[in-house]
mmCIF file of C-alpha atoms and ligand atoms in Angstrom:
data_model
loop_
_atom_site.group_PDB
_atom_site.id
_atom_site.type_symbol
_atom_site.label_atom_id
_atom_site.label_comp_id
_atom_site.label_asym_id
_atom_site.label_seq_id
_atom_site.Cartn_x
_atom_site.Cartn_y
_atom_site.Cartn_z
ATOM 1 C CA UNK K 172 23.353 10.635 -55.409
ATOM 2 C CA UNK K 173 26.436 10.992 -53.259
ATOM 3 C CA UNK K 174 27.462 7.470 -54.172
ATOM 4 C CA UNK K 175 26.928 8.126 -57.863
ATOM 5 C CA UNK K 176 28.917 11.345 -57.762
ATOM 6 C CA UNK K 177 31.806 10.395 -55.513
ATOM 7 C CA UNK K 178 32.128 6.634 -55.963
ATOM 8 C CA UNK K 179 30.840 5.961 -59.459
ATOM 9 C CA UNK K 180 32.059 9.211 -60.981
ATOM 10 C CA UNK K 181 28.719 9.936 -62.613
ATOM 11 C CA UNK K 182 28.652 12.960 -64.887
ATOM 12 C CA UNK K 183 24.900 13.420 -65.275
ATOM 13 C CA UNK K 184 21.608 12.526 -63.600
ATOM 14 C CA UNK K 185 20.670 10.038 -66.319
ATOM 15 C CA UNK K 186 23.507 7.724 -65.229
ATOM 16 C CA UNK K 187 21.984 7.344 -61.744
ATOM 17 C CA UNK K 188 20.017 4.340 -62.848
ATOM 18 C CA UNK K 189 18.730 3.237 -59.454
ATOM 19 C CA UNK K 190 16.823 6.511 -59.098
ATOM 20 C CA UNK K 191 13.269 6.453 -60.499
ATOM 21 C CA UNK K 192 13.217 7.574 -64.106
ATOM 22 C CA UNK K 193 10.709 10.328 -63.378
ATOM 23 C CA UNK K 194 12.958 11.716 -60.639
ATOM 24 C CA UNK K 195 15.945 11.700 -62.962
ATOM 25 C CA UNK K 196 13.875 13.643 -65.480
ATOM 26 C CA UNK K 197 12.827 16.148 -62.815
ATOM 27 C CA UNK K 198 16.383 16.583 -61.650
ATOM 28 C CA UNK K 199 17.683 17.104 -65.172
ATOM 29 C CA UNK K 200 15.036 19.738 -65.750
ATOM 30 C CA UNK K 201 15.395 21.617 -62.480
ATOM 31 C CA UNK K 202 18.907 21.183 -61.128
ATOM 32 C CA UNK K 203 22.189 21.898 -62.809
ATOM 33 C CA UNK K 204 24.685 19.289 -61.733
ATOM 34 C CA UNK K 205 27.693 21.285 -62.991
ATOM 35 C CA UNK K 206 28.061 25.022 -62.638
ATOM 36 C CA UNK K 207 31.507 25.227 -64.240
ATOM 37 C CA UNK K 208 32.687 24.684 -67.769
ATOM 38 C CA UNK K 209 36.079 23.287 -68.765
ATOM 39 C CA UNK K 210 37.607 25.974 -70.968
ATOM 40 C CA UNK K 211 41.052 24.383 -71.175
ATOM 41 C CA UNK K 212 42.472 20.963 -70.521
ATOM 42 C CA UNK K 213 46.232 20.655 -70.790
ATOM 43 C CA UNK K 214 48.334 17.567 -70.329
ATOM 44 C CA UNK K 215 52.070 17.174 -69.747
ATOM 45 C CA UNK K 216 54.210 14.176 -70.621
ATOM 46 C CA UNK K 217 54.815 13.417 -66.938
ATOM 47 C CA UNK K 218 51.094 12.705 -66.443
ATOM 48 C CA UNK K 219 50.203 16.091 -64.979
ATOM 49 C CA UNK K 220 46.863 17.414 -66.190
ATOM 50 C CA UNK K 221 45.465 20.842 -65.640
ATOM 51 C CA UNK K 222 41.973 22.229 -65.994
ATOM 52 C CA UNK K 223 40.968 25.829 -66.418
ATOM 53 C CA UNK K 224 37.367 26.110 -65.248
ATOM 54 C CA UNK K 225 34.995 28.915 -66.040
ATOM 55 C CA UNK K 226 32.499 29.692 -63.298
ATOM 56 C CA UNK K 227 28.870 30.670 -63.864
ATOM 57 C CA UNK K 228 29.715 34.372 -63.445
ATOM 58 C CA UNK K 229 32.624 34.223 -65.905
ATOM 59 C CA UNK K 230 35.458 34.034 -63.351
ATOM 60 C CA UNK K 231 38.148 31.435 -63.968
ATOM 61 C CA UNK K 232 40.080 29.093 -61.681
ATOM 62 C CA UNK K 233 42.652 26.383 -62.183
ATOM 63 C CA UNK K 234 43.028 22.945 -60.709
ATOM 64 C CA UNK K 235 45.606 20.221 -61.305
ATOM 65 C CA UNK K 236 46.000 16.439 -61.204
ATOM 66 C CA UNK K 237 49.529 15.178 -60.489
ATOM 67 C CA UNK K 238 50.624 11.599 -61.026
ATOM 68 C CA UNK K 239 53.618 10.321 -59.103
ATOM 69 C CA UNK K 240 54.061 6.541 -59.046
ATOM 70 C CA UNK K 241 50.967 5.317 -57.133
ATOM 71 C CA UNK K 242 50.102 8.770 -55.832
ATOM 72 C CA UNK K 243 47.304 10.718 -57.428
ATOM 73 C CA UNK K 244 47.374 14.201 -55.974
ATOM 74 C CA UNK K 245 44.947 16.954 -56.825
ATOM 75 C CA UNK K 246 45.598 20.632 -56.271
ATOM 76 C CA UNK K 247 42.581 22.924 -55.958
ATOM 77 C CA UNK K 248 41.814 26.651 -55.804
ATOM 78 C CA UNK K 249 39.793 28.514 -53.178
ATOM 79 C CA UNK K 250 39.420 32.011 -54.627
ATOM 80 C CA UNK K 251 39.213 33.756 -57.987
ATOM 81 C CA UNK K 252 42.537 35.600 -57.905
ATOM 82 C CA UNK K 253 44.238 36.240 -54.577
ATOM 83 C CA UNK K 254 44.471 39.180 -52.221
ATOM 84 C CA UNK K 255 47.791 38.377 -50.568
ATOM 85 C CA UNK K 256 49.917 40.103 -53.211
ATOM 86 C CA UNK K 257 53.049 37.898 -53.137
ATOM 87 C CA UNK K 258 55.147 39.771 -55.695
ATOM 88 C CA UNK K 259 56.351 36.718 -57.658
ATOM 89 C CA UNK K 260 53.017 34.879 -57.957
ATOM 90 C CA UNK K 261 50.750 34.929 -61.008
ATOM 91 C CA UNK K 262 47.515 34.357 -59.048
ATOM 92 C CA UNK K 263 47.535 37.645 -57.188
ATOM 93 C CA UNK K 264 48.668 40.013 -59.911
ATOM 94 C CA UNK K 265 45.166 41.445 -60.284
ATOM 95 C CA UNK K 266 44.014 41.009 -56.689
ATOM 96 C CA UNK K 267 41.089 38.887 -55.530
ATOM 97 C CA UNK K 268 37.649 38.860 -57.206
ATOM 98 C CA UNK K 269 35.761 36.615 -54.812
ATOM 99 C CA UNK K 270 35.737 33.501 -52.649
ATOM 100 C CA UNK K 271 34.699 30.237 -54.262
ATOM 101 C CA UNK K 272 31.626 28.502 -52.869
ATOM 102 C CA UNK K 273 31.782 25.042 -51.280
ATOM 103 C CA UNK K 274 30.112 23.691 -54.416
ATOM 104 C CA UNK K 275 32.698 25.244 -56.709
ATOM 105 C CA UNK K 276 35.495 23.722 -54.621
ATOM 106 C CA UNK K 277 33.858 20.269 -54.636
ATOM 107 C CA UNK K 278 33.282 20.583 -58.360
ATOM 108 C CA UNK K 279 37.031 20.984 -58.981
ATOM 109 C CA UNK K 280 37.622 17.780 -57.016
ATOM 110 C CA UNK K 281 35.034 15.847 -59.025
ATOM 111 C CA UNK K 282 36.157 17.245 -62.373
ATOM 112 C CA UNK K 283 39.728 16.166 -61.614
ATOM 113 C CA UNK K 284 38.530 12.736 -60.520
ATOM 114 C CA UNK K 285 36.878 12.343 -63.923
ATOM 115 C CA UNK K 286 40.341 12.564 -65.514
ATOM 116 C CA UNK K 287 41.434 9.321 -63.820
ATOM 117 C CA UNK K 288 41.325 5.910 -65.461
ATOM 118 C CA UNK K 289 38.963 3.399 -63.870
ATOM 119 C CA UNK K 290 41.808 1.759 -61.942
ATOM 120 C CA UNK K 291 43.228 5.019 -60.575
ATOM 121 C CA UNK K 292 42.116 6.528 -57.266
ATOM 122 C CA UNK K 293 42.672 9.961 -55.757
ATOM 123 C CA UNK K 294 45.059 9.610 -52.820
ATOM 124 C CA UNK K 295 46.124 13.120 -51.823
ATOM 125 C CA UNK K 296 44.618 16.575 -51.918
ATOM 126 C CA UNK K 297 46.531 19.848 -51.608
ATOM 127 C CA UNK K 298 44.934 23.254 -51.337
ATOM 128 C CA UNK K 299 47.733 25.042 -53.180
ATOM 129 C CA UNK K 300 45.948 26.465 -56.182
ATOM 130 C CA UNK K 301 44.748 30.008 -56.661
ATOM 131 C CA UNK K 302 43.786 32.049 -53.625
ATOM 132 C CA UNK K 303 44.439 32.056 -49.900
ATOM 133 C CA UNK K 304 42.606 29.068 -48.379
ATOM 134 C CA UNK K 305 42.549 30.481 -44.863
ATOM 135 C CA UNK K 306 40.748 33.566 -46.157
ATOM 136 C CA UNK K 307 37.902 31.254 -47.263
ATOM 137 C CA UNK K 308 37.707 28.646 -44.497
ATOM 138 C CA UNK K 309 33.901 28.788 -44.286
ATOM 139 C CA UNK K 310 33.533 27.398 -47.788
ATOM 140 C CA UNK K 311 36.682 25.268 -47.766
ATOM 141 C CA UNK K 312 36.109 23.142 -44.655
ATOM 142 C CA UNK K 313 32.779 21.610 -45.774
ATOM 143 C CA UNK K 314 34.340 20.877 -49.194
ATOM 144 C CA UNK K 315 37.283 19.073 -47.573
ATOM 145 C CA UNK K 316 34.850 17.059 -45.471
ATOM 146 C CA UNK K 317 33.205 15.839 -48.698
ATOM 147 C CA UNK K 318 36.624 14.658 -49.832
ATOM 148 C CA UNK K 319 37.208 12.960 -46.504
ATOM 149 C CA UNK K 320 33.838 11.284 -45.762
ATOM 150 C CA UNK K 321 33.576 7.488 -46.004
ATOM 151 C CA UNK K 322 30.704 7.998 -48.449
ATOM 152 C CA UNK K 323 32.717 10.671 -50.248
ATOM 153 C CA UNK K 324 36.237 10.196 -51.593
ATOM 154 C CA UNK K 325 37.688 8.699 -48.406
ATOM 155 C CA UNK K 326 40.878 10.752 -48.502
ATOM 156 C CA UNK K 327 42.311 10.650 -44.996
ATOM 157 C CA UNK K 328 42.881 13.952 -43.206
ATOM 158 C CA UNK K 329 46.627 13.485 -43.092
ATOM 159 C CA UNK K 330 46.663 13.316 -46.868
ATOM 160 C CA UNK K 331 44.963 16.674 -47.125
ATOM 161 C CA UNK K 332 47.285 19.696 -46.975
ATOM 162 C CA UNK K 333 46.222 23.316 -46.672
ATOM 163 C CA UNK K 334 48.870 25.790 -47.836
ATOM 164 C CA UNK K 335 48.708 29.280 -46.365
ATOM 165 C CA UNK K 336 50.557 32.559 -46.500
ATOM 166 C CA UNK K 337 50.210 32.431 -42.693
ATOM 167 C CA UNK K 338 47.126 34.095 -41.198
ATOM 168 C CA UNK K 339 47.457 33.590 -37.417
ATOM 169 C CA UNK K 340 43.798 34.142 -36.474
ATOM 170 C CA UNK K 341 42.647 31.553 -39.019
ATOM 171 C CA UNK K 342 45.384 29.102 -38.036
ATOM 172 C CA UNK K 343 44.156 29.393 -34.468
ATOM 173 C CA UNK K 344 40.579 28.870 -35.582
ATOM 174 C CA UNK K 345 41.658 25.758 -37.459
ATOM 175 C CA UNK K 346 43.531 24.510 -34.380
ATOM 176 C CA UNK K 347 40.346 24.931 -32.303
ATOM 177 C CA UNK K 348 37.887 23.456 -34.769
ATOM 178 C CA UNK K 349 39.629 20.964 -37.006
ATOM 179 C CA UNK K 350 43.330 20.394 -36.501
ATOM 180 C CA UNK K 351 43.482 17.134 -38.412
ATOM 181 C CA UNK K 352 44.678 18.580 -41.704
ATOM 182 C CA UNK K 353 48.301 19.085 -42.594
ATOM 183 C CA UNK K 354 49.331 22.698 -42.671
ATOM 184 C CA UNK K 355 51.951 24.137 -45.023
ATOM 185 C CA UNK K 356 53.108 27.680 -44.377
ATOM 186 C CA UNK K 357 54.642 29.755 -47.158
ATOM 187 C CA UNK K 358 57.628 31.481 -45.555
ATOM 188 C CA UNK K 359 59.757 32.642 -48.518
ATOM 189 C CA UNK K 360 62.042 34.687 -46.244
ATOM 190 C CA UNK K 361 63.863 34.144 -42.951
ATOM 191 C CA UNK K 362 63.306 37.668 -41.597
ATOM 192 C CA UNK K 363 60.534 40.261 -41.598
ATOM 193 C CA UNK K 364 62.417 42.844 -43.610
ATOM 194 C CA UNK K 365 62.771 40.548 -46.608
ATOM 195 C CA UNK K 366 59.375 38.914 -46.116
ATOM 196 C CA UNK K 367 57.670 42.320 -46.176
ATOM 197 C CA UNK K 368 59.166 42.824 -49.647
ATOM 198 C CA UNK K 369 58.184 39.435 -51.079
ATOM 199 C CA UNK K 370 54.913 38.878 -49.214
ATOM 200 C CA UNK K 371 53.497 42.373 -48.600
ATOM 201 C CA UNK K 372 50.708 41.141 -46.291
ATOM 202 C CA UNK K 373 53.497 40.249 -43.852
ATOM 203 C CA UNK K 374 53.773 43.882 -42.805
ATOM 204 C CA UNK K 375 50.499 43.484 -40.950
ATOM 205 C CA UNK K 376 51.387 40.075 -39.473
ATOM 206 C CA UNK K 377 55.080 39.372 -38.917
ATOM 207 C CA UNK K 378 56.949 36.081 -38.635
ATOM 208 C CA UNK K 379 56.767 35.876 -34.834
ATOM 209 C CA UNK K 380 52.944 35.784 -34.815
ATOM 210 C CA UNK K 381 52.889 33.194 -37.600
ATOM 211 C CA UNK K 382 55.372 30.910 -35.853
ATOM 212 C CA UNK K 383 53.479 31.218 -32.581
ATOM 213 C CA UNK K 384 50.225 30.126 -34.220
ATOM 214 C CA UNK K 385 51.790 27.237 -36.159
ATOM 215 C CA UNK K 386 53.623 25.975 -33.066
ATOM 216 C CA UNK K 387 50.251 25.894 -31.362
ATOM 217 C CA UNK K 388 48.725 24.072 -34.355
ATOM 218 C CA UNK K 389 51.491 21.490 -34.096
ATOM 219 C CA UNK K 390 50.936 21.098 -30.342
ATOM 220 C CA UNK K 391 47.202 20.489 -30.902
ATOM 221 C CA UNK K 392 47.388 18.376 -34.068
ATOM 222 C CA UNK K 393 50.655 16.489 -33.656
ATOM 223 C CA UNK K 394 51.020 16.825 -37.421
ATOM 224 C CA UNK K 395 54.479 17.708 -38.586
ATOM 225 C CA UNK K 396 54.535 21.200 -40.040
ATOM 226 C CA UNK K 397 55.632 21.982 -43.544
ATOM 227 C CA UNK K 398 57.179 25.283 -44.509
ATOM 228 C CA UNK K 399 57.446 26.354 -48.121
ATOM 229 C CA UNK K 400 60.192 28.546 -49.499
ATOM 230 C CA UNK K 401 60.122 29.697 -53.111
ATOM 231 C CA UNK K 402 63.739 30.206 -54.114
ATOM 232 C CA UNK K 403 64.211 33.433 -56.106
ATOM 233 C CA UNK K 404 67.568 34.274 -57.678
ATOM 234 C CA UNK K 405 69.455 37.050 -55.880
ATOM 235 C CA UNK K 406 66.536 37.813 -53.572
ATOM 236 C CA UNK K 407 66.199 35.107 -50.932
ATOM 237 C CA UNK K 408 68.799 32.523 -52.028
ATOM 238 C CA UNK K 409 71.893 33.898 -50.316
ATOM 239 C CA UNK K 410 73.941 31.573 -48.034
ATOM 240 C CA UNK K 411 73.202 34.041 -45.266
ATOM 241 C CA UNK K 412 69.441 33.510 -45.807
ATOM 242 C CA UNK K 413 69.935 29.756 -45.555
ATOM 243 C CA UNK K 414 71.777 30.132 -42.251
ATOM 244 C CA UNK K 415 69.104 32.441 -40.872
ATOM 245 C CA UNK K 416 66.385 30.047 -42.015
ATOM 246 C CA UNK K 417 68.112 27.113 -40.314
ATOM 247 C CA UNK K 418 68.205 29.094 -37.056
ATOM 248 C CA UNK K 419 64.545 30.049 -37.402
ATOM 249 C CA UNK K 420 63.428 26.450 -37.899
ATOM 250 C CA UNK K 421 65.769 24.826 -35.403
ATOM 251 C CA UNK K 422 63.969 22.961 -32.648
ATOM 252 C CA UNK K 423 60.818 22.646 -34.741
ATOM 253 C CA UNK K 424 59.411 19.342 -35.956
ATOM 254 C CA UNK K 425 59.236 20.611 -39.512
ATOM 255 C CA UNK K 426 59.864 19.840 -43.143
ATOM 256 C CA UNK K 427 61.088 22.603 -45.413
ATOM 257 C CA UNK K 428 59.885 22.412 -48.991
ATOM 258 C CA UNK K 429 62.116 24.527 -51.201
ATOM 259 C CA UNK K 430 60.503 25.345 -54.545
ATOM 260 C CA UNK K 431 62.875 26.743 -57.176
ATOM 261 C CA UNK K 432 60.940 29.604 -58.759
ATOM 262 C CA UNK K 433 58.829 28.796 -61.767
ATOM 263 C CA UNK K 434 59.136 31.932 -63.936
ATOM 264 C CA UNK K 435 55.956 33.871 -64.672
ATOM 265 C CA UNK K 436 55.670 35.686 -68.009
ATOM 266 C CA UNK K 437 55.996 39.424 -67.501
ATOM 267 C CA UNK K 438 57.581 39.236 -64.027
ATOM 268 C CA UNK K 439 61.282 39.971 -63.502
ATOM 269 C CA UNK K 440 62.027 37.097 -61.065
ATOM 270 C CA UNK K 441 64.354 34.235 -61.918
ATOM 271 C CA UNK K 442 65.187 30.687 -60.874
ATOM 272 C CA UNK K 443 68.547 30.427 -59.071
ATOM 273 C CA UNK K 444 71.344 28.463 -60.780
ATOM 274 C CA UNK K 445 71.845 24.827 -59.914
ATOM 275 C CA UNK K 446 75.028 25.635 -57.983
ATOM 276 C CA UNK K 447 73.230 28.257 -55.942
ATOM 277 C CA UNK K 448 70.399 25.830 -55.137
ATOM 278 C CA UNK K 449 72.851 23.150 -54.055
ATOM 279 C CA UNK K 450 74.692 25.551 -51.777
ATOM 280 C CA UNK K 451 71.417 26.676 -50.194
ATOM 281 C CA UNK K 452 70.440 23.085 -49.566
ATOM 282 C CA UNK K 453 73.817 22.132 -48.062
ATOM 283 C CA UNK K 454 73.702 24.952 -45.532
ATOM 284 C CA UNK K 455 70.198 23.988 -44.432
ATOM 285 C CA UNK K 456 71.096 20.314 -44.109
ATOM 286 C CA UNK K 457 74.213 21.184 -42.135
ATOM 287 C CA UNK K 458 71.966 23.271 -39.886
ATOM 288 C CA UNK K 459 69.826 20.222 -39.124
ATOM 289 C CA UNK K 460 66.794 21.156 -41.240
ATOM 290 C CA UNK K 461 64.818 18.404 -42.976
ATOM 291 C CA UNK K 462 64.705 19.788 -46.463
ATOM 292 C CA UNK K 463 63.106 18.682 -49.691
ATOM 293 C CA UNK K 464 63.489 20.371 -53.049
ATOM 294 C CA UNK K 465 60.232 20.303 -54.912
ATOM 295 C CA UNK K 466 60.706 20.556 -58.615
ATOM 296 C CA UNK K 467 57.524 21.707 -60.209
ATOM 297 C CA UNK K 468 55.818 19.112 -62.298
ATOM 298 C CA UNK K 469 54.197 19.995 -65.569
ATOM 299 C CA UNK K 470 55.824 23.412 -65.671
ATOM 300 C CA UNK K 471 55.578 23.592 -69.445
ATOM 301 C CA UNK K 472 51.799 23.465 -69.112
ATOM 302 C CA UNK K 473 51.943 26.392 -66.686
ATOM 303 C CA UNK K 474 51.114 24.187 -63.707
ATOM 304 C CA UNK K 475 52.213 26.745 -61.121
ATOM 305 C CA UNK K 476 49.271 28.522 -59.606
ATOM 306 C CA UNK K 477 47.616 31.214 -61.637
ATOM 307 C CA UNK K 478 49.739 30.737 -64.705
ATOM 308 C CA UNK K 479 47.260 29.030 -66.969
ATOM 309 C CA UNK K 480 44.555 31.593 -66.304
ATOM 310 C CA UNK K 481 46.960 34.388 -67.200
ATOM 311 C CA UNK K 482 48.277 32.610 -70.249
ATOM 312 C CA UNK K 483 44.729 32.679 -71.668
ATOM 313 C CA UNK K 484 45.374 36.316 -72.430
ATOM 314 C CA UNK K 485 49.152 36.478 -72.759
ATOM 315 C CA UNK K 486 50.687 33.436 -74.421
ATOM 316 C CA UNK K 487 49.515 30.333 -76.261
ATOM 317 C CA UNK K 488 49.321 26.955 -74.512
ATOM 318 C CA UNK K 489 49.233 23.537 -76.163
ATOM 319 C CA UNK K 490 45.737 22.202 -75.906
ATOM 320 C CA UNK K 491 44.748 18.563 -75.599
ATOM 321 C CA UNK K 492 41.742 16.487 -74.673
HETATM 322 N N1 SAH I 274 47.960 31.224 -50.681
HETATM 323 C C1 SAH I 274 48.549 29.944 -50.369
HETATM 324 C C2 SAH I 274 48.535 28.998 -51.571
HETATM 325 C C3 SAH I 274 49.407 29.521 -52.675
HETATM 326 S S1 SAH I 274 50.063 28.443 -53.886
HETATM 327 C C4 SAH I 274 49.979 30.146 -49.881
HETATM 328 O O1 SAH I 274 50.456 31.273 -49.891
HETATM 329 O O2 SAH I 274 50.587 29.174 -49.447
HETATM 330 C C5 SAH I 274 51.190 27.366 -53.127
HETATM 331 C C6 SAH I 274 52.662 27.792 -53.148
HETATM 332 O O3 SAH I 274 53.160 28.087 -54.449
HETATM 333 C C7 SAH I 274 52.925 29.015 -52.302
HETATM 334 O O4 SAH I 274 54.024 28.736 -51.445
HETATM 335 C C8 SAH I 274 53.276 30.042 -53.339
HETATM 336 O O5 SAH I 274 54.067 31.074 -52.801
HETATM 337 C C9 SAH I 274 54.003 29.216 -54.367
HETATM 338 N N2 SAH I 274 54.158 29.863 -55.689
HETATM 339 C C10 SAH I 274 53.397 30.814 -56.229
HETATM 340 N N3 SAH I 274 53.852 31.160 -57.447
HETATM 341 C C11 SAH I 274 54.950 30.424 -57.680
HETATM 342 C C12 SAH I 274 55.890 30.322 -58.755
HETATM 343 N N4 SAH I 274 55.749 31.060 -59.841
HETATM 344 N N5 SAH I 274 56.921 29.451 -58.636
HETATM 345 C C13 SAH I 274 57.037 28.676 -57.539
HETATM 346 N N6 SAH I 274 56.180 28.699 -56.500
HETATM 347 C C14 SAH I 274 55.156 29.576 -56.559
#
């Protein structure tokens, strides 16, 4: 069954033709293979595809397939909503409803794999969808193992990235139990005062504790750390922020992913001008930081986390497939 599901991309029991016919009949009668329903499938010209899945209890989550040359990256969710409350993010606007189960996480992976052509193969997996992955490690880790196993999707650990707001206790747990994944930490501010405003959960944590736990993760895993920084006009994009950020990251084996803000309907935040972005980048580079600007793909299909789910109720989306 594993081979049919993960290797042969089967979509129902009937296709598993080397199982006895009677067994297939029994399975079809007694076991639901899929617990989610695709309620929306959107597709952008750059090859990005996004699914909005409805769970058995009516909750909704998003997951995305990104195509970049030979790379086929999928981005999956771990919770319905999010409890971290980052002020600019669509996923957390209404808080968190519940954790996803391991099965619901695996199902996103398989549903996205079904979007591929026969000659395409999933190469990378990022846990950057809705929710805070480190708040649901118990369900997430077994799901990632399914993606990794030789009889699963065979995605190597270093091609699996977990993105977190930065929960030190969970980062330490990950360092103790399974430090083979790449970790991406969402910083968004170079000091606690500003971070408390943008990422309210930071008040209970603080940058020092986060950096201590990620330095330890790096020491144990040897995997280069990634930090993410959503660039918001007139909030965290000042040259002074760039200088402070360069000081904070100096001496660390790290990559900084700067993500120019992808506007969310109904929120007042804006993307900085091109000139402002360039200036920010130059200061970081001059400060010795390895920096990459990540321009969101498929933004006109609301590919940033939580946007498609919200748009169900607020604005129309082009529907395909
Ligand atoms: N809870 C995890 C995963 C969140 S999604 C985390 O905090 O890392 C992955 C990244 O997208 C995070 O860095 C998040 O802050 C960022 N993000 C959220 N909304 C965004 C938006 N509208 N534009 C750009 N980036 C956004």
